[in-house]
């Protein structure tokens, strides 16, 4: 099988092997990873290693805290304004996709939202430019990679206000200065691990910005004070993240995976660009390296293409229900060979049906 699914998605084979071994016998303890206490040196070792691997792979400075939380990226849509946006204050948001627009909706529950720019006018098929981020807002929020629409921001916006990014679908896929951000969050199930855990990188200086009284489980400060162990963490999901981070380090870290990701994306885009049968709705300069969105105009041919994918063990190529067409997700763990196989299939199909 070649797995192009958008999420939960492919992980390295050795991570699956290691994780399944640990379900039966974790580190030769005779115990399953699923039955050990979370406040044991065994699990603390896993969590500490995951935190330090992430700090190392992202080259984080000493102001940054790494948290592993529950609730998926969607919980951060409200937990961020809850912690960082005081009533009567304003936060700036960039509206460039379905996920970002959900974050905007939630932020409005806590304070004022200034949508500095939107690409909704063209189905979120491009990333807006030329907008200004006011210097008096509490923070600026954007989505680095729009998983559903297939656009990606290829540079970090310039601003003097705290920068917050949803990196759920492109975290650790490309080299960037992660220290420029006051808060980074990502659901693990796209590029880092198993569903059920959410990764947060937060600058200590921003904690408590809203000055609001919060339920303990919603308060970033209490999670930091308790080292992501305020309550039982999603033990297995954290373990799978740790294994994937180990794998990423072993193959050479973010710089090494970026090279492979570049190869995969250019191979697929070049193949599609050369074939008139396929349409690419996304502005060229904003194309995502993680989620490649494309369509075929004739619905009958579209159906036939999906069937051909299915017949050839290509999984998860169907587009998101809100966009239609196709989407091939090329996350870190997807080998180049899978993209080569898909490109071969695409060319064959175009020859037969074109
Ligand atoms: C998948 C995704 C989400 C939602 O993640 P959940 O963990 O399901 O809440 C949010 N933002 C982006 C960019 C995503 O790709």
Coordinates of C-alpha atoms and ligand atoms in Angstrom, one line a residue:
X1 CA 0.0 0.0 0.0
X2 CA 1.0 3.6 -0.6
X3 CA -0.6 5.8 2.0
X4 CA -1.4 9.4 0.9
X5 CA -4.0 9.9 3.6
X6 CA -4.3 13.4 5.1
X7 CA -4.6 12.4 8.7
X8 CA -4.2 10.2 10.7
X9 CA -1.5 9.4 8.3
X10 CA 1.6 7.4 7.4
X11 CA 4.3 6.9 10.0
X12 CA 7.7 5.3 9.5
X13 CA 7.5 1.5 9.4
X14 CA 10.1 1.1 12.1
X15 CA 7.9 3.3 14.4
X16 CA 5.0 0.9 13.8
X17 CA 7.2 -2.1 14.5
X18 CA 8.7 -0.6 17.7
X19 CA 5.3 0.6 18.9
X20 CA 3.7 -2.8 18.4
X21 CA 6.5 -4.5 20.3
X22 CA 6.1 -2.1 23.2
X23 CA 2.4 -3.0 23.5
X24 CA 3.4 -6.5 24.4
X25 CA 6.7 -5.9 26.2
X26 CA 8.0 -2.4 26.7
X27 CA 11.8 -2.1 27.0
X28 CA 12.1 -5.7 28.2
X29 CA 10.1 -4.9 31.3
X30 CA 7.6 -7.7 30.8
X31 CA 4.9 -5.0 30.9
X32 CA 3.0 -3.3 28.1
X33 CA 3.4 0.4 27.5
X34 CA -0.4 0.5 28.0
X35 CA -0.3 -0.8 31.6
X36 CA 2.6 1.1 33.2
X37 CA 1.9 4.0 35.5
X38 CA 2.5 7.4 34.0
X39 CA 4.3 8.7 37.1
X40 CA 6.9 6.0 36.8
X41 CA 10.5 6.5 35.7
X42 CA 9.6 4.3 32.7
X43 CA 7.1 6.7 31.3
X44 CA 8.9 9.8 32.5
X45 CA 11.8 8.6 30.4
X46 CA 9.6 8.5 27.4
X47 CA 8.1 12.0 28.0
X48 CA 11.5 13.6 28.8
X49 CA 13.0 12.1 25.7
X50 CA 10.1 13.3 23.5
X51 CA 10.5 16.8 24.9
X52 CA 14.3 17.0 24.5
X53 CA 14.1 15.5 21.0
X54 CA 11.6 18.1 20.0
X55 CA 13.7 20.9 21.5
X56 CA 16.8 19.6 19.6
X57 CA 15.1 19.1 16.3
X58 CA 13.5 22.5 16.4
X59 CA 16.7 24.2 17.9
X60 CA 14.5 25.8 20.6
X61 CA 15.9 28.5 22.9
X62 CA 15.7 28.3 26.6
X63 CA 12.6 30.4 26.8
X64 CA 10.5 27.7 25.1
X65 CA 8.5 25.1 26.9
X66 CA 7.2 22.0 25.2
X67 CA 3.9 20.5 26.2
X68 CA 2.1 17.4 25.2
X69 CA -1.7 18.0 25.8
X70 CA -5.0 16.3 25.0
X71 CA -7.8 17.5 22.8
X72 CA -6.2 17.8 19.4
X73 CA -5.4 21.0 17.5
X74 CA -9.0 22.1 17.7
X75 CA -8.9 22.5 21.4
X76 CA -6.1 25.1 20.9
X77 CA -8.5 27.1 18.7
X78 CA -10.2 28.2 22.0
X79 CA -7.4 27.5 24.6
X80 CA -5.1 30.1 22.9
X81 CA -7.5 33.0 23.2
X82 CA -8.7 31.8 26.6
X83 CA -5.1 32.1 27.9
X84 CA -3.8 35.0 25.8
X85 CA -6.6 37.3 24.7
X86 CA -8.1 39.5 27.4
X87 CA -11.7 40.7 27.2
X88 CA -11.8 44.0 25.3
X89 CA -8.4 43.3 23.6
X90 CA -7.9 42.4 20.0
X91 CA -6.1 39.5 18.3
X92 CA -5.2 39.5 14.6
X93 CA -5.9 36.5 12.5
X94 CA -5.1 35.5 8.9
X95 CA -8.1 33.7 7.3
X96 CA -6.6 31.4 4.7
X97 CA -8.4 28.1 5.2
X98 CA -11.0 26.0 6.8
X99 CA -8.9 25.3 9.9
X100 CA -7.9 29.0 10.4
X101 CA -11.5 30.1 10.0
X102 CA -12.5 27.7 12.9
X103 CA -9.8 29.3 15.0
X104 CA -11.2 32.7 14.3
X105 CA -14.7 31.6 15.3
X106 CA -13.5 30.4 18.7
X107 CA -11.3 33.5 19.4
X108 CA -14.4 35.7 19.1
X109 CA -15.8 34.0 22.2
X110 CA -13.0 35.6 24.3
X111 CA -12.1 39.0 22.7
X112 CA -12.1 41.0 19.5
X113 CA -10.8 39.5 16.3
X114 CA -9.2 41.5 13.5
X115 CA -9.1 39.4 10.4
X116 CA -6.2 41.2 8.6
X117 CA -6.7 39.3 5.3
X118 CA -8.7 36.5 3.8
X119 CA -8.5 34.3 0.7
X120 CA -12.1 33.0 1.1
X121 CA -13.1 35.0 -2.0
X122 CA -11.3 32.3 -4.1
X123 CA -12.0 29.2 -2.1
X124 CA -8.8 29.7 -0.1
X125 CA -6.7 28.8 -3.2
X126 CA -4.0 31.3 -2.4
X127 CA -2.2 33.0 0.6
X128 CA -3.0 36.7 0.9
X129 CA -0.2 39.2 0.9
X130 CA 0.2 42.9 1.4
X131 CA -1.8 43.0 4.6
X132 CA -0.7 44.8 7.8
X133 CA -0.5 43.4 11.2
X134 CA -1.4 46.2 13.7
X135 CA 1.3 46.6 16.4
X136 CA -1.2 46.9 19.3
X137 CA -2.9 43.5 19.0
X138 CA -2.3 40.8 21.6
X139 CA -1.0 38.3 19.0
X140 CA -1.1 37.3 15.3
X141 CA -2.4 33.8 14.4
X142 CA -2.0 31.9 11.2
X143 CA -2.0 28.4 9.8
X144 CA 1.4 27.5 8.2
X145 CA -0.1 24.8 6.0
X146 CA -3.7 24.6 4.9
X147 CA -4.2 20.8 4.9
X148 CA -7.6 20.9 3.1
X149 CA -6.9 23.5 0.4
X150 CA -3.3 22.6 -0.3
X151 CA -1.7 26.0 0.3
X152 CA 1.4 26.7 2.5
X153 CA 3.0 29.8 3.7
X154 CA 6.7 29.7 2.6
X155 CA 8.0 32.5 4.8
X156 CA 7.3 33.8 8.3
X157 CA 5.3 37.0 8.5
X158 CA 7.1 40.1 9.8
X159 CA 5.6 41.5 13.0
X160 CA 6.5 42.8 16.4
X161 CA 3.5 41.2 18.1
X162 CA 3.6 37.6 19.5
X163 CA 3.4 35.2 16.6
X164 CA 1.2 32.1 16.9
X165 CA 1.0 29.3 14.3
X166 CA -1.1 26.2 13.8
X167 CA 1.6 23.9 12.3
X168 CA -0.5 20.7 12.5
X169 CA 0.2 19.5 9.0
X170 CA 3.7 20.7 8.3
X171 CA 5.6 20.8 11.6
X172 CA 9.2 19.6 11.2
X173 CA 8.8 19.2 7.4
X174 CA 11.0 22.2 6.6
X175 CA 13.8 24.2 8.2
X176 CA 12.5 27.4 9.8
X177 CA 13.3 29.6 12.8
X178 CA 10.9 28.2 15.3
X179 CA 12.1 30.6 17.9
X180 CA 10.3 33.4 16.1
X181 CA 7.1 32.1 17.4
X182 CA 5.5 32.7 20.8
X183 CA 3.3 29.7 20.4
X184 CA 3.3 26.8 18.0
X185 CA 0.7 24.0 18.1
X186 CA 0.1 20.8 16.2
X187 CA -2.1 17.8 16.4
X188 CA 0.3 14.9 16.2
X189 CA -1.5 12.7 13.8
X190 CA -0.3 14.4 10.6
X191 CA 3.5 14.6 10.8
X192 CA 4.6 13.4 14.2
X193 CA 2.7 10.5 15.7
X194 CA -0.5 8.9 16.7
X195 CA -3.8 10.8 17.2
X196 CA -4.7 11.8 20.7
X197 CA -1.9 14.2 21.5
X198 CA -1.3 17.8 20.7
X199 CA 2.2 19.3 20.7
X200 CA 2.7 22.8 22.0
X201 CA 5.8 25.0 22.0
X202 CA 5.2 28.0 24.1
X203 CA 7.3 31.0 25.1
X204 CA 7.4 31.4 28.9
X205 CA 6.9 35.1 28.5
X206 CA 3.5 34.9 26.9
X207 CA 1.9 32.6 29.6
X208 CA -1.0 34.2 31.4
X209 CA -1.2 37.1 28.9
X210 CA -5.0 37.3 29.2
X211 CA -4.9 37.6 33.0
X212 CA -8.1 35.5 33.2
X213 CA -9.0 33.0 35.9
X214 CA -9.1 29.6 34.2
X215 CA -10.0 26.0 34.9
X216 CA -6.8 24.2 35.9
X217 CA -6.9 21.9 32.8
X218 CA -7.2 24.9 30.5
X219 CA -4.4 26.9 32.0
X220 CA -1.0 26.7 30.2
X221 CA 0.7 27.7 33.4
X222 CA -0.5 24.7 35.3
X223 CA 0.5 22.3 32.5
X224 CA 4.0 23.9 32.4
X225 CA 4.3 23.7 36.2
X226 CA 3.4 20.0 36.1
X227 CA 5.5 19.1 33.1
X228 CA 2.5 17.9 30.9
X229 CA 1.5 15.6 33.8
X230 CA -1.3 17.5 35.4
X231 CA -3.4 14.4 34.8
X232 CA -2.8 11.1 32.9
X233 CA -1.3 12.0 29.6
X234 CA -2.1 10.1 26.4
X235 CA 0.7 7.7 27.2
X236 CA 0.7 5.6 24.0
X237 CA 0.3 8.7 21.7
X238 CA 3.2 10.4 23.4
X239 CA 5.3 7.2 23.0
X240 CA 4.6 7.0 19.3
X241 CA 5.6 10.7 18.9
X242 CA 8.9 10.0 20.8
X243 CA 9.6 7.1 18.4
X244 CA 8.9 9.3 15.3
X245 CA 11.1 12.0 16.7
X246 CA 13.9 9.5 17.2
X247 CA 13.5 8.3 13.6
X248 CA 13.7 11.9 12.4
X249 CA 16.8 12.6 14.3
X250 CA 18.4 9.4 13.0
X251 CA 17.8 10.2 9.4
X252 CA 19.4 13.7 9.8
X253 CA 16.7 15.9 11.3
X254 CA 14.6 18.6 9.7
X255 CA 17.2 19.7 7.1
X256 CA 17.5 16.1 5.8
X257 CA 13.7 15.5 5.6
X258 CA 13.2 18.9 3.9
X259 CA 15.4 17.7 1.0
X260 CA 13.3 14.6 0.5
X261 CA 10.1 16.6 0.9
X262 CA 11.2 19.0 -1.8
X263 CA 12.0 16.1 -4.1
X264 CA 8.6 14.5 -3.5
X265 CA 6.6 17.7 -4.0
X266 CA 8.4 18.8 -7.1
X267 CA 8.2 15.4 -8.7
X268 CA 4.4 15.3 -8.2
X269 CA 3.7 18.9 -9.2
X270 CA 5.9 18.6 -12.3
X271 CA 4.1 15.4 -13.3
X272 CA 0.7 17.1 -12.9
X273 CA 1.7 20.3 -14.5
X274 CA 2.8 18.5 -17.7
X275 CA -0.6 16.8 -18.1
X276 CA -3.5 18.9 -19.4
X277 CA -6.0 16.4 -17.9
X278 CA -5.2 17.6 -14.4
X279 CA -6.0 21.0 -12.9
X280 CA -4.2 22.5 -10.0
X281 CA -6.4 25.0 -8.3
X282 CA -3.8 26.5 -6.0
X283 CA -1.7 29.6 -6.8
X284 CA 1.7 28.3 -7.9
X285 CA 3.8 30.2 -5.3
X286 CA 1.6 29.0 -2.5
X287 CA 1.6 25.3 -3.3
X288 CA 1.9 23.1 -0.2
X289 CA 4.7 20.6 -0.1
X290 CA 2.6 18.4 2.3
X291 CA -0.8 18.3 0.7
X292 CA -1.1 18.3 -3.1
X293 CA -4.6 19.2 -4.4
X294 CA -5.6 18.5 -7.9
X295 CA -8.8 17.8 -9.9
X296 CA -10.0 16.4 -13.2
X297 CA -12.8 18.3 -14.9
X298 CA -14.9 15.4 -16.1
X299 CA -16.6 13.7 -13.2
X300 CA -16.6 10.3 -15.0
X301 CA -12.9 10.4 -15.6
X302 CA -12.4 11.6 -11.9
X303 CA -14.3 8.5 -10.8
X304 CA -12.2 6.3 -13.0
X305 CA -9.0 7.8 -11.6
X306 CA -10.0 7.1 -8.0
X307 CA -10.8 3.5 -9.0
X308 CA -7.4 3.2 -10.6
X309 CA -5.7 4.5 -7.4
X310 CA -7.7 1.9 -5.4
X311 CA -6.8 -0.9 -7.8
X312 CA -3.1 -0.1 -7.4
X313 CA -2.9 0.2 -3.7
X314 CA -2.9 4.0 -3.5
X315 CA -4.7 4.9 -0.3
X316 CA -6.3 8.2 0.7
X317 CA -6.0 10.1 -2.6
X318 CA -9.7 11.4 -2.5
X319 CA -9.9 15.1 -1.9
X320 CA -11.5 16.7 1.2
X321 CA -15.3 16.8 0.9
X322 CA -15.3 20.6 0.9
X323 CA -12.9 20.8 -2.1
X324 CA -13.5 17.7 -4.1
X325 CA -11.0 16.2 -6.6
X326 CA -7.9 14.6 -5.2
X327 CA -5.4 15.3 -2.4
X328 CA -2.1 13.5 -2.1
X329 CA -0.5 14.1 1.3
X330 CA 3.3 13.8 1.3
X331 CA 4.1 13.9 5.0
X332 CA 7.6 13.2 6.3
X333 CA 7.2 9.5 6.6
X334 CA 6.0 9.0 3.0
X335 CA 8.8 7.5 1.0
X336 CA 9.9 9.0 -2.3
X337 CA 9.1 5.6 -3.9
X338 CA 5.4 6.1 -3.1
X339 CA 5.4 9.4 -5.0
X340 CA 7.3 7.8 -7.9
X341 CA 4.6 5.1 -8.0
X342 CA 1.8 7.6 -7.9
X343 CA 3.4 9.6 -10.7
X344 CA 3.8 6.5 -12.8
X345 CA 0.1 5.7 -12.3
X346 CA -0.9 9.3 -13.2
X347 CA 1.1 9.3 -16.4
X348 CA -0.3 5.8 -17.4
X349 CA -3.8 7.0 -16.7
X350 CA -3.4 10.2 -18.7
X351 CA -2.0 8.2 -21.7
X352 CA -4.9 5.8 -21.6
X353 CA -7.7 8.3 -21.0
X354 CA -6.3 11.5 -22.5
Ligands
LIG1 C1 -6.0 18.4 11.1 C2 -5.8 19.8 11.5 C3 -6.5 20.4 12.6 C4 -7.4 19.6 13.5 O1 -6.8 18.7 14.3 P1 -7.5 17.9 15.4 O2 -6.4 17.3 16.1 O3 -8.4 16.9 14.7 O4 -8.3 18.8 16.2 C5 -6.2 21.7 12.8 N1 -5.4 22.5 12.0 C6 -4.8 21.9 10.9 C7 -3.9 22.8 10.1 C8 -5.0 20.6 10.6 O5 -4.4 20.1 9.6

